[in-house]
Coordinates of C-alpha atoms in Angstrom, one line a residue:
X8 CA 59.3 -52.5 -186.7
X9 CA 62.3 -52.5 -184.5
X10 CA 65.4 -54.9 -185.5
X11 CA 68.8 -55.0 -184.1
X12 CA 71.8 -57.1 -186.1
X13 CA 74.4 -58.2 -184.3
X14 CA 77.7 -58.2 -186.2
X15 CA 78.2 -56.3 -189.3
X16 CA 80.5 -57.4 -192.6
X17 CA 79.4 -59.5 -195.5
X18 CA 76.3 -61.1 -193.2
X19 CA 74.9 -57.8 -191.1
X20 CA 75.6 -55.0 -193.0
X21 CA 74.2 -56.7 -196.5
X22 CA 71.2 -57.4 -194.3
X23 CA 70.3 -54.0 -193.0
X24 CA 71.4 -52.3 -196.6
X25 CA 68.2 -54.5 -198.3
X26 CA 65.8 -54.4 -195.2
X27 CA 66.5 -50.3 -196.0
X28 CA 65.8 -50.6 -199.5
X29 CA 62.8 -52.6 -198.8
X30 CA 61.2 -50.2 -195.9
X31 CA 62.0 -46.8 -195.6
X32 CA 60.3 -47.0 -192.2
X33 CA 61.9 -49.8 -190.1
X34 CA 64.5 -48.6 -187.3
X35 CA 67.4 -50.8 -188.0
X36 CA 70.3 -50.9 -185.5
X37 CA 73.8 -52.6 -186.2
X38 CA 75.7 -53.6 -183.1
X39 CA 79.4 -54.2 -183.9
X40 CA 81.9 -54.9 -181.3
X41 CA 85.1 -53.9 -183.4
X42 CA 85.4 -50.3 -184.9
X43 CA 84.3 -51.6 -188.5
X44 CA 81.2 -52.8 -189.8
X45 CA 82.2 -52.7 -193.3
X46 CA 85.2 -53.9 -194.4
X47 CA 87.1 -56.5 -197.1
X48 CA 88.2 -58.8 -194.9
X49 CA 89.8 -61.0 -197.5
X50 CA 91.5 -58.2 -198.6
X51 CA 93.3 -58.0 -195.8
X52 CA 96.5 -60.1 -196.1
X53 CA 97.1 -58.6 -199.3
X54 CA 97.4 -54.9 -197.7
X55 CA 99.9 -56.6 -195.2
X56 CA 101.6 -57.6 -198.1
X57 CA 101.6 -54.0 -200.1
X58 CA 99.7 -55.5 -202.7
X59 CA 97.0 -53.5 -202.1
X60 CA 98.5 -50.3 -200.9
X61 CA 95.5 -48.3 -199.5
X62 CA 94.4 -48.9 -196.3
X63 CA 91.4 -47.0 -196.8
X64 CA 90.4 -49.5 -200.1
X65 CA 89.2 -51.9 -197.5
X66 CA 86.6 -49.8 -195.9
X67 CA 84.0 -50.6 -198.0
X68 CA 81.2 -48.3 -195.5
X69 CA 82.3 -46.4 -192.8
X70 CA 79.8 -46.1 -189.6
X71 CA 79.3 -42.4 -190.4
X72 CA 78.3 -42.9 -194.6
X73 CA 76.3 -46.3 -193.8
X74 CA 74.4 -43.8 -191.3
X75 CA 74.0 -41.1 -194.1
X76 CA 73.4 -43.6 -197.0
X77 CA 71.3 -46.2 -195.5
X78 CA 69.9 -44.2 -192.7
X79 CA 70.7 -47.3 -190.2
X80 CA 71.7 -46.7 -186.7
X81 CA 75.5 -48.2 -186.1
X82 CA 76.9 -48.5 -182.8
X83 CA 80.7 -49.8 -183.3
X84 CA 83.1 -50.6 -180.4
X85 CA 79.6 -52.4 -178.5
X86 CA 78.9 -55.5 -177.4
X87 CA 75.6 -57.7 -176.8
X88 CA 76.0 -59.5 -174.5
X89 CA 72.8 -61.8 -173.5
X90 CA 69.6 -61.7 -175.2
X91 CA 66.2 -61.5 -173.0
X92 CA 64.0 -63.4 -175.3
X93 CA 60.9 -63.3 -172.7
X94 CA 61.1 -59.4 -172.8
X95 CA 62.4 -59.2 -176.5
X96 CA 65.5 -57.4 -175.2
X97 CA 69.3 -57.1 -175.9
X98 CA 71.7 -56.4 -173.5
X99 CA 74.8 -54.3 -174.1
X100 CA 78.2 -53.2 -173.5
X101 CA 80.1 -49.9 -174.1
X102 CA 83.3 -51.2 -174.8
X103 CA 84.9 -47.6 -174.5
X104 CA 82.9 -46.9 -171.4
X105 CA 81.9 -50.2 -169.7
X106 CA 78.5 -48.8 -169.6
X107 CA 75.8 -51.6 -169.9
X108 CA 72.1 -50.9 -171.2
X109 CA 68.9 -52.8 -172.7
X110 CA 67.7 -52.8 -176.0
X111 CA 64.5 -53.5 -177.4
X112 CA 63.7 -55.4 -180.3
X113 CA 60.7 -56.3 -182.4
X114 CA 63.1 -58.7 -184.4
X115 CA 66.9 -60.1 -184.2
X116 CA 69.4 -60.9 -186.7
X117 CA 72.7 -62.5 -185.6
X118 CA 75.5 -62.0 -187.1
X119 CA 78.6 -63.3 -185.2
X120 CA 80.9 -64.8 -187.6
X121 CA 83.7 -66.7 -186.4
X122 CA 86.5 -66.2 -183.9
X123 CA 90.1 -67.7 -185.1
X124 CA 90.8 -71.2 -183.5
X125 CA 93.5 -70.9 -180.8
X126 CA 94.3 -74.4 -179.3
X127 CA 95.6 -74.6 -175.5
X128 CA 99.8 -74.2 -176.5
X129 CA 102.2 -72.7 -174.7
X130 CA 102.9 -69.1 -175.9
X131 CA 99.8 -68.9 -177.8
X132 CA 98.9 -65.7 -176.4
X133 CA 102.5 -64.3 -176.2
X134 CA 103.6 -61.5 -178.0
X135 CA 104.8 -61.9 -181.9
X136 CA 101.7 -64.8 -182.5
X137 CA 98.7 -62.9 -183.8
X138 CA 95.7 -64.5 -185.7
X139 CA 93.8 -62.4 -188.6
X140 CA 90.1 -61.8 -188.7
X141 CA 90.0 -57.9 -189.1
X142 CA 91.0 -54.7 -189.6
X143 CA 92.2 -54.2 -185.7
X144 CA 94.2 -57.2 -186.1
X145 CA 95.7 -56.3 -189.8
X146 CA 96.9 -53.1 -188.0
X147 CA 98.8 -54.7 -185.4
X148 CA 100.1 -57.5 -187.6
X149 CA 101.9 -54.5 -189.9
X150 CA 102.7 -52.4 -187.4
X151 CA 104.8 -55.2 -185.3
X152 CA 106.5 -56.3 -188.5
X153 CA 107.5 -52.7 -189.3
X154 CA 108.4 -51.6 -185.1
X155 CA 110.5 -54.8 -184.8
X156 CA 111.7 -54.6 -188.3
X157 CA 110.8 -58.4 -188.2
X158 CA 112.6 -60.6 -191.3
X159 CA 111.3 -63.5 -191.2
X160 CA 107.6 -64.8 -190.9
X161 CA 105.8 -68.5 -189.5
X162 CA 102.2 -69.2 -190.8
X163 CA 100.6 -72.0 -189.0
X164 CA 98.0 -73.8 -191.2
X165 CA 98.0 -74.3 -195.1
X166 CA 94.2 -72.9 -195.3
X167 CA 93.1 -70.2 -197.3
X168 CA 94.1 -67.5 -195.2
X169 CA 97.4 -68.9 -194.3
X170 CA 98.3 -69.3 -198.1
X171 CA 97.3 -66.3 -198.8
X172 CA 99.8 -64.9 -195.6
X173 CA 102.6 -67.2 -196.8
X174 CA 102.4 -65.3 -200.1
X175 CA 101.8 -61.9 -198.9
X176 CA 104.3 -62.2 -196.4
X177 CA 107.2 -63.0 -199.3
X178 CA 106.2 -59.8 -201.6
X179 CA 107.0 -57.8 -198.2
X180 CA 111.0 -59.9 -198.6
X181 CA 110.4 -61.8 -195.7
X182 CA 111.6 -65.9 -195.1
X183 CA 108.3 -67.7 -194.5
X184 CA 107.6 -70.8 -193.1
X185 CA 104.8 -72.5 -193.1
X186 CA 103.3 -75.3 -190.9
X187 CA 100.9 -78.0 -191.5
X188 CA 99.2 -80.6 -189.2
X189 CA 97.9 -82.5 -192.1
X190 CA 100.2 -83.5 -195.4
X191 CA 98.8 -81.6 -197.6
X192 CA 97.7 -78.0 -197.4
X193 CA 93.9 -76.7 -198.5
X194 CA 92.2 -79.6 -197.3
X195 CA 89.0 -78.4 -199.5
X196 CA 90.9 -79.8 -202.4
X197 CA 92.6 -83.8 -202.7
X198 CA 96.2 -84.7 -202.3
X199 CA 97.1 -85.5 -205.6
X200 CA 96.2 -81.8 -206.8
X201 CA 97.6 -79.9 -203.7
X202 CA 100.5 -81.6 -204.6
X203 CA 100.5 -78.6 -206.9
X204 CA 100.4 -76.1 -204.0
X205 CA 103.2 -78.1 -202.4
X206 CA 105.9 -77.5 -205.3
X207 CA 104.9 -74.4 -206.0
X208 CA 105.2 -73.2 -202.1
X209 CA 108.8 -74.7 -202.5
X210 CA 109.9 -73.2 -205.7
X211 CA 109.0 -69.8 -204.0
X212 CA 111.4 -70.6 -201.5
X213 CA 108.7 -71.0 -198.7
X214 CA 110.0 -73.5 -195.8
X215 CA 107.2 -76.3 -195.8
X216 CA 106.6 -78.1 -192.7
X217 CA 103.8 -80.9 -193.4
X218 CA 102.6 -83.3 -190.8
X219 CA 104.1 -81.5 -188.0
X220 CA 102.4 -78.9 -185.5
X221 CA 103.3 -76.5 -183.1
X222 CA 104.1 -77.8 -180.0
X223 CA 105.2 -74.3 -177.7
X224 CA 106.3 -70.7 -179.0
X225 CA 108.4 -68.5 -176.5
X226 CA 108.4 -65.2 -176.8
X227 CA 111.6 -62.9 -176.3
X228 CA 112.0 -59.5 -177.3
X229 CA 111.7 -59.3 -181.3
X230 CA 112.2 -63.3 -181.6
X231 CA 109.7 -65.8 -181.3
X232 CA 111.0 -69.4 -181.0
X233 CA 108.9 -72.1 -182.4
X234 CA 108.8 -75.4 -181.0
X235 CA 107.1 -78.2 -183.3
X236 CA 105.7 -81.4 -182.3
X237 CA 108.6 -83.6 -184.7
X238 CA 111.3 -81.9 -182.1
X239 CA 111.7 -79.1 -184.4
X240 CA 112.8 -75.4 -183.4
X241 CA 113.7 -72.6 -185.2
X242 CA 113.0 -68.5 -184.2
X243 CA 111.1 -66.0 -186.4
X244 CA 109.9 -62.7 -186.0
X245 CA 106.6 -63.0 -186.6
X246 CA 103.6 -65.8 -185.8
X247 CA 100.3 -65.9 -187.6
X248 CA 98.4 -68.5 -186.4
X249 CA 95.8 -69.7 -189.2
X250 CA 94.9 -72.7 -188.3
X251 CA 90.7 -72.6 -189.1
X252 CA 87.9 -70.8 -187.5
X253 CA 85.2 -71.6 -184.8
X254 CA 81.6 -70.2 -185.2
X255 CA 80.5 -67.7 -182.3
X256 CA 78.1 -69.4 -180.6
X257 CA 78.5 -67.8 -176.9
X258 CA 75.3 -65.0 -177.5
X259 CA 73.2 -67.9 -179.1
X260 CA 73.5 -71.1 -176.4
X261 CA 73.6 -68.6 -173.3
X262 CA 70.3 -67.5 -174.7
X263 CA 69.0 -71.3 -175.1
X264 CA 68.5 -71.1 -178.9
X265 CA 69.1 -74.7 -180.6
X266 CA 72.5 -75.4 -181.8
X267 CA 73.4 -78.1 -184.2
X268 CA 77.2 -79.8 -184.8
X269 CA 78.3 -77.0 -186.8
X270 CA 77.3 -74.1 -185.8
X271 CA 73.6 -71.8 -185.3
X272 CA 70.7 -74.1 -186.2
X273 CA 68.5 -72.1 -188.5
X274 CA 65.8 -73.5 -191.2
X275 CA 65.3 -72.8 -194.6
X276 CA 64.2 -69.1 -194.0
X277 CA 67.3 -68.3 -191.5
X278 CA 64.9 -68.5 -188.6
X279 CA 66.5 -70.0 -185.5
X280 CA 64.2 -71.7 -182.7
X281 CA 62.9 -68.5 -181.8
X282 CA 60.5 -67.2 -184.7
X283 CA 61.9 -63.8 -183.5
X284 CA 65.3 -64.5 -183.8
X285 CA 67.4 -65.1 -187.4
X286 CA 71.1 -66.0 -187.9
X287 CA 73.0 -65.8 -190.8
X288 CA 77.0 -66.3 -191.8
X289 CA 79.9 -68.0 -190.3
X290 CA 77.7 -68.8 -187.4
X291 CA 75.1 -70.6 -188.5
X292 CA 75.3 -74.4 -190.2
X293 CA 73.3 -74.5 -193.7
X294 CA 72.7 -77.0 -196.0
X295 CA 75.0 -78.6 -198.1
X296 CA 73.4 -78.4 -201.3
X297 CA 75.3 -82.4 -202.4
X298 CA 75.6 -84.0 -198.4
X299 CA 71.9 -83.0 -197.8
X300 CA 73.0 -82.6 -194.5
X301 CA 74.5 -79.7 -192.4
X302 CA 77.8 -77.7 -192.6
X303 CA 79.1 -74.5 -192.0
X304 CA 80.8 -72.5 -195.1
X305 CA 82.8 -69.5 -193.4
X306 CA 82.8 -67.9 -197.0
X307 CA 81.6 -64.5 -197.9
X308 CA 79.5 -65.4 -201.0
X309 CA 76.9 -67.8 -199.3
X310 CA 76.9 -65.2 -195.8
X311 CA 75.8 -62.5 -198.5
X312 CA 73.3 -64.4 -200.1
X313 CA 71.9 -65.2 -196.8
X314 CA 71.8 -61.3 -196.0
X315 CA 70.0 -60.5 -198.5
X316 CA 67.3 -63.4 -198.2
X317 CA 67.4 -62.8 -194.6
X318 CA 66.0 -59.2 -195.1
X319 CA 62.7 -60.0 -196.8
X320 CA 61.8 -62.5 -194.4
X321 CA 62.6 -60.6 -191.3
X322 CA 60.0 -57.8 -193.0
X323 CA 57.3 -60.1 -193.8
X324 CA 58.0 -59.7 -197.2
X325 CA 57.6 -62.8 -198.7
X326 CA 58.9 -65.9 -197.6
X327 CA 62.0 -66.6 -199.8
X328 CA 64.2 -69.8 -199.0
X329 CA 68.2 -70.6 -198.6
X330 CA 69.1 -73.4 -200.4
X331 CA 71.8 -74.0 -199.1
X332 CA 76.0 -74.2 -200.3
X333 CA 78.5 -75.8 -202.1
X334 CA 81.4 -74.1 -201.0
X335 CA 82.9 -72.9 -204.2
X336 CA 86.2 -71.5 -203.4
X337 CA 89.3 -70.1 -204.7
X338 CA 92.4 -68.9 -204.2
X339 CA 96.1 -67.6 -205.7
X340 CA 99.5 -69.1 -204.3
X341 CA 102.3 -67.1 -206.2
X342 CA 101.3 -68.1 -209.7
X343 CA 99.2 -70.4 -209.3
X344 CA 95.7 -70.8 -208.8
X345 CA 93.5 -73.3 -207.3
X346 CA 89.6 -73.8 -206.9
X347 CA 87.4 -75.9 -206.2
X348 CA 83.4 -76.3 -206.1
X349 CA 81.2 -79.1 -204.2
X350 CA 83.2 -81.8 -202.5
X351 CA 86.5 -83.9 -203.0
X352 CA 87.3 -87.2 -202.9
X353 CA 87.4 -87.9 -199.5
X354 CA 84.4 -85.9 -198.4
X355 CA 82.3 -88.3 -201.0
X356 CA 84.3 -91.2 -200.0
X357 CA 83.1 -90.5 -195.8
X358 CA 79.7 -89.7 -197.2
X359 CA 79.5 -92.8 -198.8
X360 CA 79.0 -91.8 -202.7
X361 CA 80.1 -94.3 -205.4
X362 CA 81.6 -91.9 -207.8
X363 CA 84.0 -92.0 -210.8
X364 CA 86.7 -89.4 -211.0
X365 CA 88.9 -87.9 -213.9
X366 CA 91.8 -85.9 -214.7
X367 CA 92.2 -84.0 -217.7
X368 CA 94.6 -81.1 -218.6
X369 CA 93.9 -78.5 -221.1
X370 CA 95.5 -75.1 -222.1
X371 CA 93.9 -72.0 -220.8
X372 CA 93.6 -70.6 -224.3
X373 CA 94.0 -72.1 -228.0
X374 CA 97.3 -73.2 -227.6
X375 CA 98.7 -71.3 -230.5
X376 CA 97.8 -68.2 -229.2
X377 CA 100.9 -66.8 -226.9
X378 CA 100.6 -67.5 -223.2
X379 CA 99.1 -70.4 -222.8
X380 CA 99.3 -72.6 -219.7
X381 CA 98.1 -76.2 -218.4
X382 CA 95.4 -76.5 -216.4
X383 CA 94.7 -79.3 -214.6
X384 CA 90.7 -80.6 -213.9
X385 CA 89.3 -83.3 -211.6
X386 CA 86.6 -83.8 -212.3
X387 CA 83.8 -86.3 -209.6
X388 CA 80.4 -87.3 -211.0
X389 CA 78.3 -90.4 -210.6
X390 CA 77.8 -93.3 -213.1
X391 CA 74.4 -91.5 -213.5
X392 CA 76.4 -88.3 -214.8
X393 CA 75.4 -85.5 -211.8
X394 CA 79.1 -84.0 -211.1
X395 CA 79.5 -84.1 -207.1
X396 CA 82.6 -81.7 -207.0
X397 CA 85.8 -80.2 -209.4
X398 CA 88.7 -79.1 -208.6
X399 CA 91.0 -77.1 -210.9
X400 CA 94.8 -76.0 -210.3
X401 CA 96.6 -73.9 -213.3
X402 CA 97.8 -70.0 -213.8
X403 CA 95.4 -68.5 -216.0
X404 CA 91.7 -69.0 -216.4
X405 CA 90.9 -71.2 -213.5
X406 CA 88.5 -68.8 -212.0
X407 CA 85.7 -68.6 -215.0
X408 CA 86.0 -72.8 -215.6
X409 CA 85.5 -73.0 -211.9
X410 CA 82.4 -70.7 -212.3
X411 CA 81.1 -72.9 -214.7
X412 CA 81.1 -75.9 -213.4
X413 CA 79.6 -74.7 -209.8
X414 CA 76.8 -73.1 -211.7
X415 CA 76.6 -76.9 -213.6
X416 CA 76.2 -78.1 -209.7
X417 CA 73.7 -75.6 -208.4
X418 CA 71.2 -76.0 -211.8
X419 CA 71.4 -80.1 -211.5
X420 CA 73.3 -80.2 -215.3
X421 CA 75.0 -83.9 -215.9
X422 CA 78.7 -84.3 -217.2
X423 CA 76.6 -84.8 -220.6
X424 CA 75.7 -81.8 -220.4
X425 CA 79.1 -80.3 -220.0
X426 CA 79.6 -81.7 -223.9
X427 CA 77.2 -79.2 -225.1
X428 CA 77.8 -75.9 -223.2
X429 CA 78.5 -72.8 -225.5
X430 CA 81.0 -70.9 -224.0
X431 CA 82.9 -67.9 -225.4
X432 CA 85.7 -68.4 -227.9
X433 CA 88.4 -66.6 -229.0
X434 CA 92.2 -67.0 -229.2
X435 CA 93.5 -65.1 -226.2
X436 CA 90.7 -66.7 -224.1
X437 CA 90.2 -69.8 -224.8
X438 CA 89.4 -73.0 -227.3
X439 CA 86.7 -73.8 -229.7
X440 CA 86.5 -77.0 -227.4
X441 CA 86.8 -75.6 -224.1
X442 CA 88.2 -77.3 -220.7
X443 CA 84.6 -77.5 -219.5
X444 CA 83.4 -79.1 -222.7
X445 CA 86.6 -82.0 -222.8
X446 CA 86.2 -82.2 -219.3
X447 CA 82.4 -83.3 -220.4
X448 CA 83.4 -85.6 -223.5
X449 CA 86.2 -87.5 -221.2
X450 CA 83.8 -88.4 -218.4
X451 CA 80.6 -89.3 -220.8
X452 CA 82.9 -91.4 -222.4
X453 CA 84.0 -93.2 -219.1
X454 CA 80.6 -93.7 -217.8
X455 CA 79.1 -95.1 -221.3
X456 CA 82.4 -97.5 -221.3
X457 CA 83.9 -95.8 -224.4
X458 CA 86.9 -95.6 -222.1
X459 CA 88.0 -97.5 -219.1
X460 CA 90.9 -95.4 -217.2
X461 CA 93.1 -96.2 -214.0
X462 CA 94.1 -93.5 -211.7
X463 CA 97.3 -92.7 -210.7
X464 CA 97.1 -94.7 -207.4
X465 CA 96.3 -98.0 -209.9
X466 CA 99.5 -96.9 -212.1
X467 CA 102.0 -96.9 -209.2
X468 CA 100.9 -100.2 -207.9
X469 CA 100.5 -101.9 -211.0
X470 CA 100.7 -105.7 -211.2
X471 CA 103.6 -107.5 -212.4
X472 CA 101.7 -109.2 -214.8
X473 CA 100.5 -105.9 -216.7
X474 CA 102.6 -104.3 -218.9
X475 CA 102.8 -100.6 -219.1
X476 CA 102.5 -98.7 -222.5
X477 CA 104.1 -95.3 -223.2
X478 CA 102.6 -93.6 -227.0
X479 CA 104.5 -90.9 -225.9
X480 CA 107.9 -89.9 -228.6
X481 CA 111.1 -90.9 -227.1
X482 CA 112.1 -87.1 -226.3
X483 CA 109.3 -86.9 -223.8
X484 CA 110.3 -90.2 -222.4
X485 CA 114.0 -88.3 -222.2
X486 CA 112.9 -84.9 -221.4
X487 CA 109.7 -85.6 -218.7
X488 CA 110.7 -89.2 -217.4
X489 CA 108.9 -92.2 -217.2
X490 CA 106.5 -94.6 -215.4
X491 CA 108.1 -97.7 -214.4
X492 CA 110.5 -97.2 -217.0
X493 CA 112.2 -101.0 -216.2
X494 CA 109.2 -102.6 -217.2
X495 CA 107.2 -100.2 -219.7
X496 CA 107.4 -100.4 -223.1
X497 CA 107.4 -97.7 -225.6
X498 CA 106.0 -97.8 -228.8
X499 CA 104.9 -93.9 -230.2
X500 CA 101.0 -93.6 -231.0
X501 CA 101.6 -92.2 -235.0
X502 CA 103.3 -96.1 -235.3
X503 CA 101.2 -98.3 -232.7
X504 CA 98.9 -99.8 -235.2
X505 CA 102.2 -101.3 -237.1
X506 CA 103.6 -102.6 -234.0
X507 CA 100.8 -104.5 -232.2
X508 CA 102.8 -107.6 -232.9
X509 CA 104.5 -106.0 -230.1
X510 CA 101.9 -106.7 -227.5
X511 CA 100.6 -109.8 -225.7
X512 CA 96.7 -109.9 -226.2
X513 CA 96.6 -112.1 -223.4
X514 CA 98.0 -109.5 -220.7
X515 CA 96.0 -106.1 -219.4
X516 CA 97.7 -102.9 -220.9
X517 CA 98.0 -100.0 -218.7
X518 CA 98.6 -96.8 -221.4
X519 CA 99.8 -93.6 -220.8
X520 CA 100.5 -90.7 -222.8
X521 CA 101.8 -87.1 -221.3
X522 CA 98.3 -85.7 -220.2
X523 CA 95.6 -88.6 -221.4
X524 CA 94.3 -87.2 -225.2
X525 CA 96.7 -89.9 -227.3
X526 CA 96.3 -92.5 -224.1
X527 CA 92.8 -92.1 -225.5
X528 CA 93.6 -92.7 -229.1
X529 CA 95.9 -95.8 -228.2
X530 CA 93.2 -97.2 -225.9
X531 CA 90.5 -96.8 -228.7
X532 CA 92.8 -98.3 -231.3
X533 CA 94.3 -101.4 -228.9
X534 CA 90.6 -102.0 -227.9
X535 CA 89.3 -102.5 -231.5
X536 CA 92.1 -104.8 -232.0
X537 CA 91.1 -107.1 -229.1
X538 CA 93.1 -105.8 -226.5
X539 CA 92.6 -105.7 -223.0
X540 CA 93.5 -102.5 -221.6
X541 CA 93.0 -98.7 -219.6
X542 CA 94.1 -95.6 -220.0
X543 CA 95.8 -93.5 -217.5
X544 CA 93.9 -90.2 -216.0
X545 CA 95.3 -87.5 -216.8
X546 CA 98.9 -89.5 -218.2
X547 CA 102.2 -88.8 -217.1
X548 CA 101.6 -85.5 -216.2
X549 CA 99.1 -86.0 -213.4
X550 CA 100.6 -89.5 -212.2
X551 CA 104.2 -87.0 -211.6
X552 CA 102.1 -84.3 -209.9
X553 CA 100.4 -87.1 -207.9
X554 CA 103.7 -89.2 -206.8
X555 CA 106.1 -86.3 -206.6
X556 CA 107.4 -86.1 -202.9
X557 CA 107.9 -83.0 -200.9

């Protein structure tokens, strides 16, 4: 059997390094237009920013060892371009030579990925603006920077790529701004927890531009001047333009295979409309494992996934299916990190879910042990317990509690069922009651009524007619701040139950504490008492991370 892959990376070349492992006999042939068919390519904006100092470190195969090791014919710098489905044939391109030629193929995998998405602006193309998808463009990204001795930097769009430039581009001692059409950057996550992202962007001294876009850029010499849609100018030395990706679709429509919305159409086996022809990656739209509907995931987990699966069924060797995705993601902005797994808020709003939601913050490790920092966790489920999405934002331990919870997702486990997870305990990594497992007895307890909550949205428009409870001790109140401190009362949770005299049984109480636990507590013992009242999500803490303004 014959089979060519078009595209290498995370999709391709994990494709034809299991279709050699699983027959020694098959001629397999990568076509890949760039000089690379193996490389990190989210490592790449941390080489531009010296954190990873070896260029080399992000060549994870070279053509010449993924012809020795895998015995799999690579021909970089070439370009298919149409595909002959009547005759089974590919056309190419020499890009060094021009030359065209056909191709045969028993069986086709595509592997395009994405192109970056460069709108119709004024200067888009001009020199200083570059976009980042691999090693090619890395090189001339640092080699600009370093010929112009460039000093300050503009990153257009708050994605992941564009964080990750925005950071990278200050360890190198460069100004950054940064530019965002929407008013919030990492629109995978909600507003209330990029707010995070936003103050920590600032505090790093990173120039944030939120509901603005780039109108023109002018190129002269080592300048670039940027022109923003709000009227705004200022010049930098250096443009990377970050602003999302589009699937490459070109090889696949010209051929007449069937596209959906978001990308490659492909079934459950990776198959496109033509039984000879598969698709994996950025390309192609999958399942979303929660919407039951179609997306595209540009990440490099699910396209390896699909690479593998893809392999088997291209070889007739068995018939193994792709679920599908729920675009768990992470990433690192200075010291903080954020990730999140299924969808947020407004994704499940649009789809039409009724969920719940809830906001709890824990310490990354047993609090007594040195190092320790907050962690926020929102946490979306059903009233029927099956968790829809989380997203967490802290400095240390995000990334295993994240792992967690999108395993929860992917094996159908309940927020009940986050109660009773054993995970690993030990001082220096975490708590005998993990985050996971409070994040499980908070929102069990909400959906079985043992607690009614408010978000912070119900907090800061609060009724005149409720009154506002603080448990917290009067040096938070001084040292933190308050909610609607003209209006709230304060009566510390250790005396509450001698002061609930205090209260007026006949108004709703709206309690807050600094992250939720003693809002709890108060709520439990106010409720017992014949009280009407809710507790704040998350308390002070996550109503000031919420309501904060940029």
């Amino acid at each position: 059997m014959k089979i060519l892959i078009v595209g290498g990376v995370a999709g391709g070349a994990t494709a034809a390094a299991r279709m050699r492992r699983l027959d020694e006999q098959a001629e397999i042939v990568i076509i890949e237009r760039g000089k690379h068919i193996s490389f990190a390519n989210c490592g790449l904006p941390y080489h531009i920013g010296g954190v990873i100092p070896l260029r080399e470190s992000l060549l994870l195969n070279t053509p010449e060892s993924f012809e020795q090791n895998q015995n799999v014919t690579v021909r970089t710098r070439t370009e298919a371009i149409k595909i002959n489905r009547t005759d089974k044939q590919l056309v190419l391109k020499d890009l060094d030579t021009n030359r065209e030629y056909v191709e045969d193929y028993d069986k086709l995998l595509l592997s395009p990925g994405a192109m970056p998405f460069k709108p119709l602006i004024d200067g888009i193309n001009d020199d200083g603006v570059f976009t980042l998808r691999n090693v090619e463009d890395m090189d001339r990204i640092l080699s600009w920077i370093q010929e112009k001795k460039v000093r300050s930097a503009t990153v257009i769009g708050g994605g992941f790529i564009g964080l990750e430039m925005v950071e990278n581009m200050k360890h190198r001692g460069l100004e950054v701004n940064l530019v965002e059409l929407a008013d919030q950057v990492l629109l995978n996550i909600d507003k209330d927890m990029a707010n995070n992202l936003h103050q920590e962007l600032i505090q790093n001294d990173v120039h944030l531009f939120l509901k603005d876009a780039v109108k023109a850029f002018k190129s002269t010499g080592n300048i670039v001047e940027v022109t923003l849609n709000s009227g705004i100018r200022f010049e930098t030395g250096v443009v990377i333009f970050s602003a999302g990706v589009r699937p490459e679709i070109k090889l696949a429509k010209e051929a007449g295979l069937e596209l959906g919305v978001k990308g490659i159409r492909v079934n459950a086996f990776l198959e496109t409309s033509d039984p000879d022809i598969y698709a994996v990656g950025d390309a192609v739209e999958i399942n979303h494992c929660i919407l039951k509907k179609p997306v595209n995931i540009p990440l490099a987990g699910p396209a390896n996934r699909q690479g593998r699966i893809v392999a088997g069924n291209i070889l007739g060797q068995g018939r193994e299916r792709y679920e599908g995705a729920i675009g768990t993601s992470i990433t690192k902005v200075f010291n903080k990190t954020v990730a999140c797994t299924g969808l947020n808020s407004d994704q499940l709003s649009k789809a039409g879910f009724d969920f719940l939601e809830s906001f709890t913050v824990s310490k990354s490790h047993a609090g007594y042990y040195p190092g320790a920092t907050p962690m926020v966790i929102k946490l979306l489920f059903l009233k029927t317990g099956e968790i829809v999405g989380t997203q967490i934002c802290g400095e240390k331990g995000v990334d295993k509690r994240i792992d967690v919870f999108a395993t929860a997702i992917k094996s159908g486990l309940k927020v009940q069922d986050l109660e009773w997870l054993e995970l690993s305990y030990a001082p220096p990594f975490g708590s005998a009651k993990d985050p996971v497992n409070i994040a499980g007895y908070v929102a069990h307890n909400i959906i079985k009524g043992d607690m009614e909550i408010i978000g912070w949205k119900e907090m800061l428009n609060a009724p005149q007619d409720v009154t506002i409870l603080d448990v917290r001790n009067p040096k938070e109140l001084e040292d933190c701040g308050s909610i609607k401190p003209e209006r709230m009362i304060n009566i510390p949770l250790p005396i509450l139950r001698n002061n609930l005299d205090k209260l007026d049984k006949e108004k709703t109480i709206y309690i807050y504490c600094q992250i939720g636990a003693r809002g709890y507590f108060a709520y439990r013992i106010l409720k017992q008492n014949g009280f009407k009242c809710k507790n704040l999500s998350g308390g002070f803490m996550v109503y000031n991370m919420a309501v904060k303004k940029f």
